[in-house]
Coordinates of C-alpha atoms and ligand atoms in Angstrom, one line a residue:
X1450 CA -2.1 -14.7 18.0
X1451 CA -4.9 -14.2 16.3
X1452 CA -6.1 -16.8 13.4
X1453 CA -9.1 -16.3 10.7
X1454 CA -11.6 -19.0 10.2
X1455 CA -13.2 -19.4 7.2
X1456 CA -16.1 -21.8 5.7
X1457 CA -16.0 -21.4 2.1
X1458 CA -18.6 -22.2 -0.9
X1459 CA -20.7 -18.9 -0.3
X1460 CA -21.3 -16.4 -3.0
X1461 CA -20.8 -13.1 -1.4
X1462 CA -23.9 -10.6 -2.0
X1463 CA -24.6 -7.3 -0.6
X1464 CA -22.1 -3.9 -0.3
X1465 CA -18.8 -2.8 0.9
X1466 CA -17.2 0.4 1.8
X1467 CA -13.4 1.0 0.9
X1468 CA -11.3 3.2 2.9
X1469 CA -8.9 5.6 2.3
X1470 CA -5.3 4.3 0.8
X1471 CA -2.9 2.8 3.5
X1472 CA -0.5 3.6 1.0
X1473 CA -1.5 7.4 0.3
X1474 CA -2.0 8.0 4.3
X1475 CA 1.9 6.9 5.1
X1476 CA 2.9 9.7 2.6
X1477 CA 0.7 12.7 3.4
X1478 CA 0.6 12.1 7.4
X1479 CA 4.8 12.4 7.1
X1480 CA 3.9 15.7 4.8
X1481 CA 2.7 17.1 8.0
X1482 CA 6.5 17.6 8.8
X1483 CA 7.1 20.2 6.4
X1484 CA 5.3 22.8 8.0
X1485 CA 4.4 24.1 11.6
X1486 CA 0.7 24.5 10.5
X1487 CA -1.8 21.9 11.3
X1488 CA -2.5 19.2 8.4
X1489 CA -5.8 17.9 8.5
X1490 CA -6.5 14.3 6.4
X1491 CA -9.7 12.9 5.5
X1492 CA -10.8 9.3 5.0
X1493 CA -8.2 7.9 7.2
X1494 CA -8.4 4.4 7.1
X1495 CA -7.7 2.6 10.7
X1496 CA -5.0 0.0 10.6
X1497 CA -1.9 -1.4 12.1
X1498 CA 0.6 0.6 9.9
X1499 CA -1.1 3.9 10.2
X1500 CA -1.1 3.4 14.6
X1501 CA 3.0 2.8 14.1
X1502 CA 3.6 6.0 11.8
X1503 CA 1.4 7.8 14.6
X1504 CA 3.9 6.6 16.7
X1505 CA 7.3 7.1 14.9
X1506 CA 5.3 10.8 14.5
X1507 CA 4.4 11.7 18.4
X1508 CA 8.2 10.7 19.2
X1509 CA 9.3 13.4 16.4
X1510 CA 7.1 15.6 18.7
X1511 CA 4.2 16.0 16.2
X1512 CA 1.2 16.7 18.0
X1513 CA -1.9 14.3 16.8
X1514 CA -5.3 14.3 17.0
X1515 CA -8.1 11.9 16.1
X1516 CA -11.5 12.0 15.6
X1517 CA -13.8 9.3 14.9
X1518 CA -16.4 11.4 14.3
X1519 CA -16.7 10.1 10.6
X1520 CA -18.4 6.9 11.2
X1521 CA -17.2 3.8 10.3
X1522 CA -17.7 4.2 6.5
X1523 CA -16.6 7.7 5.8
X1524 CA -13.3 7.3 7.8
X1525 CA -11.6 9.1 10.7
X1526 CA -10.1 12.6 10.5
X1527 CA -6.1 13.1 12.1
X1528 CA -4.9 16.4 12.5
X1529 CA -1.1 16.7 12.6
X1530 CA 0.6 19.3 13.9
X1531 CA 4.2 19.4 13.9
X1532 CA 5.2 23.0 15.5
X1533 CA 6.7 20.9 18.2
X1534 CA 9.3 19.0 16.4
X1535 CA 12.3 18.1 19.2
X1536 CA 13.5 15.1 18.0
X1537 CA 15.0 14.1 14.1
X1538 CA 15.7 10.7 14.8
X1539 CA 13.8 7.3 13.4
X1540 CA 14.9 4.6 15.3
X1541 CA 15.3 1.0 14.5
X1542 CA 12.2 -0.4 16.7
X1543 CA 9.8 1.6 15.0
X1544 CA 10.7 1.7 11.6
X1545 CA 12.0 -2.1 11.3
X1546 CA 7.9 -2.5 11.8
X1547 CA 7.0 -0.4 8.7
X1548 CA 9.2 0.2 5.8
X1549 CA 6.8 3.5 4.9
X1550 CA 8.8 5.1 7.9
X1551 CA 11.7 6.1 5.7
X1552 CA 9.3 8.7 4.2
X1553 CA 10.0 10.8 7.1
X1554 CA 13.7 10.9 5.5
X1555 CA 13.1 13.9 3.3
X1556 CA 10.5 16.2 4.8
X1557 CA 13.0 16.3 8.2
X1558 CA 16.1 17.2 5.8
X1559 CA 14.0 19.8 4.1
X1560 CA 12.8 21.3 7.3
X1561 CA 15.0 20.8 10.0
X1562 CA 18.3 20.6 7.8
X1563 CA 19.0 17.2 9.5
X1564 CA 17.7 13.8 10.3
X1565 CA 19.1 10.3 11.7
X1566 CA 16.5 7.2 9.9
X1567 CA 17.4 4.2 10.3
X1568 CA 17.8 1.7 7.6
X1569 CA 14.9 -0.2 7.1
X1570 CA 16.5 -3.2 5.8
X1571 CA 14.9 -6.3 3.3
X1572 CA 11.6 -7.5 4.0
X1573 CA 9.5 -10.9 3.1
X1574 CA 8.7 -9.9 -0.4
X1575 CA 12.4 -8.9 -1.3
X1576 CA 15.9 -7.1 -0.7
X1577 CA 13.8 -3.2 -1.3
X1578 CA 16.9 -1.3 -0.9
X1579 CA 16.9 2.6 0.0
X1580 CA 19.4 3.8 -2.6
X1581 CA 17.2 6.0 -4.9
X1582 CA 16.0 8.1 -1.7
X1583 CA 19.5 8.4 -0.4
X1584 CA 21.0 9.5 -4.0
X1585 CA 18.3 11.7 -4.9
X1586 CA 18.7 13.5 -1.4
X1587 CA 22.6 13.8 -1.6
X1588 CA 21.9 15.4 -5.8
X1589 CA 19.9 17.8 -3.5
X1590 CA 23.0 18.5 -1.3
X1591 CA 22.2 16.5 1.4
X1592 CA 25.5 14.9 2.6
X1593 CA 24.4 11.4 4.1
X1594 CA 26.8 9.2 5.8
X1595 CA 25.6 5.6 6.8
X1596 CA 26.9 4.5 10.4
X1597 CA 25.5 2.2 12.7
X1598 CA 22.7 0.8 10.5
X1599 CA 21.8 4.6 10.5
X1600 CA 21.2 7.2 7.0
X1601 CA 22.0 10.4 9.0
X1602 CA 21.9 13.3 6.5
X1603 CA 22.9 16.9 6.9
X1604 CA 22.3 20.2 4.7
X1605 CA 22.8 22.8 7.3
X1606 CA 22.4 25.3 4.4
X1607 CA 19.1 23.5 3.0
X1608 CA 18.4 21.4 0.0
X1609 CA 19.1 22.7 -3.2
X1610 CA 16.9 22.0 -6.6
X1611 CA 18.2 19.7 -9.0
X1612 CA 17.1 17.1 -11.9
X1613 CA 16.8 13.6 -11.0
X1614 CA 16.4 10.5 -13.1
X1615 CA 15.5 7.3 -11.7
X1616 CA 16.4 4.7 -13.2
X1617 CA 14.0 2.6 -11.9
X1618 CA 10.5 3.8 -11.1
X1619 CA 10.2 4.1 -6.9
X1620 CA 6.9 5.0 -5.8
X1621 CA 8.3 5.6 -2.3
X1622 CA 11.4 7.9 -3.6
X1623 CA 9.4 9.1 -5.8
X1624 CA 7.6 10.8 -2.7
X1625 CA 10.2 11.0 0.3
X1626 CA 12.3 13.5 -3.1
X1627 CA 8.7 15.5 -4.0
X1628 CA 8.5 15.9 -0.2
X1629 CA 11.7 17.4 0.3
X1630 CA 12.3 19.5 -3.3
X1631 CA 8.8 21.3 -2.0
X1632 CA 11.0 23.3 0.5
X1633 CA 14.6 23.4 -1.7
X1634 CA 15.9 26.2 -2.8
X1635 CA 15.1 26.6 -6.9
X1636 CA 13.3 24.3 -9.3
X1637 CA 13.6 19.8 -8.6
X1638 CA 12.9 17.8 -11.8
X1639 CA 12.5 13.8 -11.5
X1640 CA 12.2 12.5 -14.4
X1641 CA 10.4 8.6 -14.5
X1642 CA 8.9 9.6 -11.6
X1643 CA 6.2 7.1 -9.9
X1644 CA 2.8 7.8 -11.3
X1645 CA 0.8 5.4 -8.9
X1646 CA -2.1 7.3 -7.7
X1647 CA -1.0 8.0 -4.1
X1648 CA 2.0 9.9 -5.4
X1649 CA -0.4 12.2 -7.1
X1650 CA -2.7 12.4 -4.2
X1651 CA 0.1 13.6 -1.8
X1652 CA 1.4 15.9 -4.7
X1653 CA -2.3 17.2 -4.5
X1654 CA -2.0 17.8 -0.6
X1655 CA 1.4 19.5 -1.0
X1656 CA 0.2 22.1 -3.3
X1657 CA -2.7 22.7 -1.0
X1658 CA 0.0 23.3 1.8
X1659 CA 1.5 25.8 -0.8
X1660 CA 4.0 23.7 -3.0
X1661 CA 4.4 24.9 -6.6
X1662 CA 4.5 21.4 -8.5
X1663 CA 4.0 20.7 -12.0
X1664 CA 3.2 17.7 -13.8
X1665 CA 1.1 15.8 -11.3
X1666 CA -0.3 12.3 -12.7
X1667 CA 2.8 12.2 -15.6
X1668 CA 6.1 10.8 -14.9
X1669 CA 7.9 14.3 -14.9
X1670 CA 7.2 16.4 -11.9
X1671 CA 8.5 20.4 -11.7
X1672 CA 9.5 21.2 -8.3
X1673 CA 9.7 25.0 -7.7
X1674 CA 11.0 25.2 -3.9
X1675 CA 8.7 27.4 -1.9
X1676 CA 10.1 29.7 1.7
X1677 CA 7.3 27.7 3.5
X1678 CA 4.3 25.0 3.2
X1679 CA 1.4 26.2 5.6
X1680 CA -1.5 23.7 6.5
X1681 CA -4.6 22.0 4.8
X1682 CA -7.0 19.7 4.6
X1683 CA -7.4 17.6 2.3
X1684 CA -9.7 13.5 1.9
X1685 CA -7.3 10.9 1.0
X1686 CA -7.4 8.8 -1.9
X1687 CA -9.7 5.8 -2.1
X1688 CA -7.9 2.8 -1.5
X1689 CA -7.3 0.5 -5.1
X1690 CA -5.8 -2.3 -3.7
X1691 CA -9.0 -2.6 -1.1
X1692 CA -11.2 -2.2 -4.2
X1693 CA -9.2 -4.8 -6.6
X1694 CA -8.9 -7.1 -3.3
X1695 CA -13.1 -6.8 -2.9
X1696 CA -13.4 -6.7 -6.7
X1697 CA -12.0 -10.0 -7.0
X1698 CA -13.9 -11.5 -3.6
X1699 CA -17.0 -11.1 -5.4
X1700 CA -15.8 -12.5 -8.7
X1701 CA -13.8 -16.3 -6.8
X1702 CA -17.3 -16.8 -5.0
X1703 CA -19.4 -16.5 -7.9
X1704 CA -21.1 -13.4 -5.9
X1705 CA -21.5 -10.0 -6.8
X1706 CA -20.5 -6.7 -4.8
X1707 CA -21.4 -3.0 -5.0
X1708 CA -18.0 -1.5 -3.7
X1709 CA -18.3 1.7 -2.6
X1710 CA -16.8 5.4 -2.0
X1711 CA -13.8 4.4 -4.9
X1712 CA -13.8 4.5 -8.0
X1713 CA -13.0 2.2 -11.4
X1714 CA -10.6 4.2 -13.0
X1715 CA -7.8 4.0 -9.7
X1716 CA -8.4 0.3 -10.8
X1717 CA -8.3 0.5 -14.4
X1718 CA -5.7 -2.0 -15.5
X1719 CA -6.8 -4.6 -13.0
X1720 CA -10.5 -4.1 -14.3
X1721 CA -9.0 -4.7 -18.1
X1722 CA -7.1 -7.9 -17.4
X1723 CA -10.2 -9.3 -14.9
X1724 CA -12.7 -8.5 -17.8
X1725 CA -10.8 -10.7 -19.7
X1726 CA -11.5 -13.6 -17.3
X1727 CA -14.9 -12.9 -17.0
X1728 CA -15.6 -10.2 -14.3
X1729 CA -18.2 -7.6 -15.0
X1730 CA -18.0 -4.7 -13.8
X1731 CA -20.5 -2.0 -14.0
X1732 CA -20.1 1.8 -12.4
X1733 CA -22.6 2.5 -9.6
X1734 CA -23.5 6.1 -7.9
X1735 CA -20.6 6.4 -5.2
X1736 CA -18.5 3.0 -6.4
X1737 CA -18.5 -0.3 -8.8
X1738 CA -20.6 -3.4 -9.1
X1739 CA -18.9 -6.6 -9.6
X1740 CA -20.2 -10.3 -10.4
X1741 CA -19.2 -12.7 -12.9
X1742 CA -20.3 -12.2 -16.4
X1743 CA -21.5 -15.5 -17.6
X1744 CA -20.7 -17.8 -14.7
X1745 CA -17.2 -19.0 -15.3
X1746 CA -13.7 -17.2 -14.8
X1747 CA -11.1 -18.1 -17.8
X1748 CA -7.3 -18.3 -17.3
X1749 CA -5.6 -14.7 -18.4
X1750 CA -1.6 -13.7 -18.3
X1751 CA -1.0 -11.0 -15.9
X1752 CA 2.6 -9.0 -15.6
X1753 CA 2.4 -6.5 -12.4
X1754 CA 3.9 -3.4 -13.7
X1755 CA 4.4 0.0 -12.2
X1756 CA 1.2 2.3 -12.4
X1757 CA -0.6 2.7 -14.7
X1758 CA -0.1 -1.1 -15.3
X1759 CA -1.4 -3.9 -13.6
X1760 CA -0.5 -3.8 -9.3
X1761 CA 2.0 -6.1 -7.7
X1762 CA 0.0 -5.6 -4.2
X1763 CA -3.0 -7.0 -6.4
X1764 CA -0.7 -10.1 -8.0
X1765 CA -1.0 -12.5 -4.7
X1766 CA -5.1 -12.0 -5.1
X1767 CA -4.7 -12.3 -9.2
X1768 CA -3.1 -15.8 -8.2
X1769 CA -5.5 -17.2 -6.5
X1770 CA -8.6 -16.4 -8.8
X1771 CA -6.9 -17.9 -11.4
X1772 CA -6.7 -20.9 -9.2
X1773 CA -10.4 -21.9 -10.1
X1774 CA -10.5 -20.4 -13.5
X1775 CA -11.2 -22.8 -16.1
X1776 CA -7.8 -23.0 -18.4
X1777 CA -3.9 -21.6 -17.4
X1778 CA -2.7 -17.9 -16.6
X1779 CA 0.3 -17.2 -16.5
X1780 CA 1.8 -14.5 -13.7
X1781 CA 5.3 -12.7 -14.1
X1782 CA 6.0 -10.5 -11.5
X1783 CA 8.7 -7.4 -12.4
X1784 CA 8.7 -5.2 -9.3
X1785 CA 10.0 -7.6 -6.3
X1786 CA 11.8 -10.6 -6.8
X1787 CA 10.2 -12.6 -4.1
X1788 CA 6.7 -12.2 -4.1
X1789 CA 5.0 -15.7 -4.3
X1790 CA 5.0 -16.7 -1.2
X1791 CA 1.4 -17.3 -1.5
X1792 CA 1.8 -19.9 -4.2
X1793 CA 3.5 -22.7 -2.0
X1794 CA 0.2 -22.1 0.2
X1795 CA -2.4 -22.3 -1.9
X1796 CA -0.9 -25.2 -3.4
X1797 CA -1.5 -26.5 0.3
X1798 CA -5.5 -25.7 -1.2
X1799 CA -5.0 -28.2 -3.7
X1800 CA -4.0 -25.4 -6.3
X1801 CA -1.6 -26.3 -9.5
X1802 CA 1.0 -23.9 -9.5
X1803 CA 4.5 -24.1 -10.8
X1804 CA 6.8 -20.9 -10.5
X1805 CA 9.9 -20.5 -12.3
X1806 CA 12.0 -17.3 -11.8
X1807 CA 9.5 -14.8 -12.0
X1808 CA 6.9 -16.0 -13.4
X1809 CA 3.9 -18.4 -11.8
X1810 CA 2.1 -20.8 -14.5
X1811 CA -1.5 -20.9 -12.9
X1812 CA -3.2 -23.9 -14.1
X1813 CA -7.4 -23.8 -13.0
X1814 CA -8.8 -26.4 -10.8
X1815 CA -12.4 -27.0 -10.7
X1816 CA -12.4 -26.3 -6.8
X1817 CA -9.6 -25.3 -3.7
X1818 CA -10.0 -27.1 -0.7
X1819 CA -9.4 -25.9 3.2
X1820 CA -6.4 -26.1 4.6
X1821 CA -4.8 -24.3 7.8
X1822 CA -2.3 -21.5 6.1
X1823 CA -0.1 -18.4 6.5
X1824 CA 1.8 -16.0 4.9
X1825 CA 4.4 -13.6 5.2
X1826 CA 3.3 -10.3 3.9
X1827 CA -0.4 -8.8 3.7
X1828 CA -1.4 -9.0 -0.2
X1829 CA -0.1 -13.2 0.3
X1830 CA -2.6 -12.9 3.5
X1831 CA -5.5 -11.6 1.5
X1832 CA -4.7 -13.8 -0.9
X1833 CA -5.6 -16.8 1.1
X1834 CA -8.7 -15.0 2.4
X1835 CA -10.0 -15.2 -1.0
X1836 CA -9.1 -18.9 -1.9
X1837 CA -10.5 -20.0 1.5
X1838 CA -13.7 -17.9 0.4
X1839 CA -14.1 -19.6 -2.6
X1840 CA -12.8 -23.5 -1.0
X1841 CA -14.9 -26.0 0.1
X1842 CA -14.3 -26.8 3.7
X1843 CA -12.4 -24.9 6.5
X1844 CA -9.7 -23.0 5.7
X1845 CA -7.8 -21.0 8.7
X1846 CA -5.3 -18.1 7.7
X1847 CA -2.7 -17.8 10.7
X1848 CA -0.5 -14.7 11.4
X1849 CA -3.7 -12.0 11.3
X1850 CA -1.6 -8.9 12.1
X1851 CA -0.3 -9.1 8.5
X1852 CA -4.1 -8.4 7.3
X1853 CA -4.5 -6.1 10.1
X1854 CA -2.0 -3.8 8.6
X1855 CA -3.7 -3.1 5.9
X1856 CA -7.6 -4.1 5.5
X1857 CA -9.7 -2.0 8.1
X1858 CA -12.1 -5.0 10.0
X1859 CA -11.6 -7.7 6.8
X1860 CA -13.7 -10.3 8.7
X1861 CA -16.9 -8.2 9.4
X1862 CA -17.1 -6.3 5.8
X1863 CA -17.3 -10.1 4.3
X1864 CA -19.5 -11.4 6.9
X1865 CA -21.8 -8.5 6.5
X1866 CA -22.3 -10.0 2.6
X1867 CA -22.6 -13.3 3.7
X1868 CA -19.1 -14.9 3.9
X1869 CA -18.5 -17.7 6.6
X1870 CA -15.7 -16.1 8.2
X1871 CA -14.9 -15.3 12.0
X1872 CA -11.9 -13.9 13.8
X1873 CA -10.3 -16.3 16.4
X1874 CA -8.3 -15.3 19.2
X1875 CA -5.0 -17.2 19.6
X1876 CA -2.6 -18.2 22.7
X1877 CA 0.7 -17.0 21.9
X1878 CA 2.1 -19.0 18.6
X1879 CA 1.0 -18.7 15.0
X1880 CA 1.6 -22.2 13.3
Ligands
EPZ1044 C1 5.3 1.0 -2.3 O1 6.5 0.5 -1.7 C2 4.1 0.4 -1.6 N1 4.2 0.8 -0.2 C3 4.1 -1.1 -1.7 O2 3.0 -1.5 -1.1 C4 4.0 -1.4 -3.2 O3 4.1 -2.8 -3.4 C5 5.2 -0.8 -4.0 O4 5.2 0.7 -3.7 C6 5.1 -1.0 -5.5 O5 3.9 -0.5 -6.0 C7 3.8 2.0 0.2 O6 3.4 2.9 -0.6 C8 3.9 2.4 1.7 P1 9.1 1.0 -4.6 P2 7.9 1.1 -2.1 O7 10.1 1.9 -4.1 O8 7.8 2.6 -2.2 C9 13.2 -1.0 -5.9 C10 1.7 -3.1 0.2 O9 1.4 -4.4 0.2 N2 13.9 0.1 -5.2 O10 8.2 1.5 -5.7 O11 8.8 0.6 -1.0 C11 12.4 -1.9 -4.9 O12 13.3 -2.9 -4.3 C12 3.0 -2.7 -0.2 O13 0.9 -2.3 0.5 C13 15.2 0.2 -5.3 O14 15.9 -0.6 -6.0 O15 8.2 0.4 -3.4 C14 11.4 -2.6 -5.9 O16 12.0 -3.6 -6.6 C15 4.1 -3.6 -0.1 N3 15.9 1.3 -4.7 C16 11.1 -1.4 -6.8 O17 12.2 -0.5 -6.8 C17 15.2 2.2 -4.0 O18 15.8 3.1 -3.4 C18 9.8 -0.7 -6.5 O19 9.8 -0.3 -5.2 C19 13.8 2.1 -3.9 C20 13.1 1.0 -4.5

């Protein structure tokens, strides 16, 4: 298995591209599935996670294409086409690899009246149970029965409109419900909706297929079921997580970054709390500039909130800046309940952590040192990236596929700005 090697001490200098959002592809590339048209997305990024939605898609019977005619910076172009559908089953081995695969849960119920997903069950960061998406659907009509580690849902007749309150904010029910309502019959209100900007970027893409929605970017969206969605084209997103994760890169090394084709307001409430420890950030044609502002990062309190507040897939990178801050930060996390398995590891740096419930007390340290380490989930992953960017001595990050699955070539981009840092190929184990 593949294992990253890094050398750290090296202030990162020069400029780095950012892809489109992993998290705004899984949506709209299951959005093909409304519609018999073709669906044509921009800016795709190229990662693990967006090869095994291909594949839970082709064994629908969606037909794909890809072009990589968009060069390595602008992103690849897919064109879905799901005329062919055959098939409204999700099986276990492909969606036990990606959680996103449940989204194809309510565009195959609007559609197709039926569909068999299976259960996705917990994951490394927490329990993430499937309960909004399965109630939302069944206030549609939908009658779901679970069997066999199966959601199989019926609504022979179609889905009906109806108003929805969460009463938790779910960016991923959010979007598997706006998916479906698009082709219910009458009007779909959820109410404390998910307001993350991927959920507006597919709402974007739906109404360019021919949804009526209202609402888009507030936490009420107006569903007004339409006959038929026809096909599109539309760029996705810029990824935010990819542009906090480089953000902070630039800022642990002391370096500075342009960070380009995103923008800073996707990153707004990151850029707020990392001003406050001493990151500058300036808006460049096309993207951002980073650097420190006056040579030394200061300890901040950070709670991960759902969007517009601060990102729990930028939490595991908050962490280990604050590692060599000067002063304490304290982290609570509020949207999963077991998402520090990156502290335990870069205490392994020679970090001073100490995490209670939900919250991380981050105590500064004047310098991490290298240290053979891996994680369980990709933020942790990238996470560990940065520390052993910023350590002195060799740090190597084991279990790569986690990083794979959602930063598009991670080792080059830094190398290319003067990191230390070289993929190794592994022989079978990880540890
Ligand atoms: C999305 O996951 C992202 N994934 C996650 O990105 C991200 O961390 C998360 O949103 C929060 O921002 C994709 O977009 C593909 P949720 P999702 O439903 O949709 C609970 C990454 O690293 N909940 O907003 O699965 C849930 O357990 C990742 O790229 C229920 O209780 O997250 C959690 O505590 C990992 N019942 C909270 O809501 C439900 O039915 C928010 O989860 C659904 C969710």
């Amino acid at each position: 298995m593949d294992k990253i090697r890094i050398r750290g001490g090296r202030p990162l200098s020069g400029s780095i591209a950012v892809g489109g959002a992993k998290n705004a592809a899984l949506p709209l590339m299951t959005a093909c599935l409304l519609t018999d048209e073709t669906l044509v997305l921009r800016n795709l990024p190229i990662l693990a996670d967006i090869n095994t939605l291909c594949n839970l898609l082709l064994q629908h019977g969606v037909a794909i294409h890809l072009d990589g005619a968009g060069g390595a910076c602008a992103g690849r172009t897919v064109e879905l086409t799901a005329r062919g559908v055959t098939n409204t089953t999700a099986p276990y081995d492909l969606v036990r690899k990606m959680r996103a695969s449940v989204l194809v849960l309510g565009p195959l119920v609007a559609r197709f009246g039926e569909a068999k997903v299976s259960l996705p069950g917990g994951c490394a960061i927490g329990a993430r149970p499937v309960d909004l998406h399965i109630k939302g659907l069944q206030a549609m009509g939908a009658a779901i029965e679970l069997e066999g580690g199966y959601m199989i849902a019926r609504a022979p007749g179609g889905l009906r409109g109806a108003e929805i309150v969460f009463p938790k904010v779910s960016v991923g029910a959010t979007e598997n419900l706006l998916m479906a309502a698009t082709l219910a019959r009458g009007e779909t209100v959820l109410v404390n909706a998910a307001r993350e900007p991927e959920v507006s970027d597919l709402a974007h893409c739906l109404v360019a297929m021919g949804a009526d929605i209202t609402g888009i970017g507030s936490d009420t969206l107006r569903i007004r079921g339409v006959e038929r969605l026809h096909g599109a084209t539309h760029s996705i997103v810029p990824d935010r997580i990819e542009t906090g994760t480089y953000a902070m890169a630039a800022a642990i090394t002391g370096g500075e970054l342009d960070i380009l084709n995103t923008r800073l307001d996707l990153i707004a409430s990151a850029a707020t709390v990392l001003a406050q420890a001493g990151v500058a950030f300036t808006e460049i044609e096309g993207g951002i500039r980073v650097s420190r502002a006056n040579g030394t990062l200061a300890g901040v309190d950070v709670m991960t909130e759902p969007y517009p507040g601060f990102p729990t897939d930028l939490q595991a990178q908050m962490m280990a800046l604050l590692c060599t801050a000067q002063g304490a930060g304290m982290i609570t996390e509020t949207i999963f309940e077991n998402r520090f398995m990156h502290a335990p590891e870069l205490m392994r740096m020679g970090a001073r952590i100490t995490v209670h419930g939900a919250s991380a007390l981050v105590r500064g340290v004047d310098r991490l040192t290298g240290a053979p380490v891996m994680a369980t989930d990709l933020r942790a992953s990238v996470s560990l990236v940065l520390a052993g960017l910023a350590a002195r001595g060799e740090t190597t990050v084991n279990r790569v596929y986690h990083l794979d699955r959602g930063y598009e070539r991670l080792e080059e981009k830094l190398a290319a700005c003067g990191a230390d840092i070289e993929r190794i190929g592994g022989e079978g184990g990880d540890d």
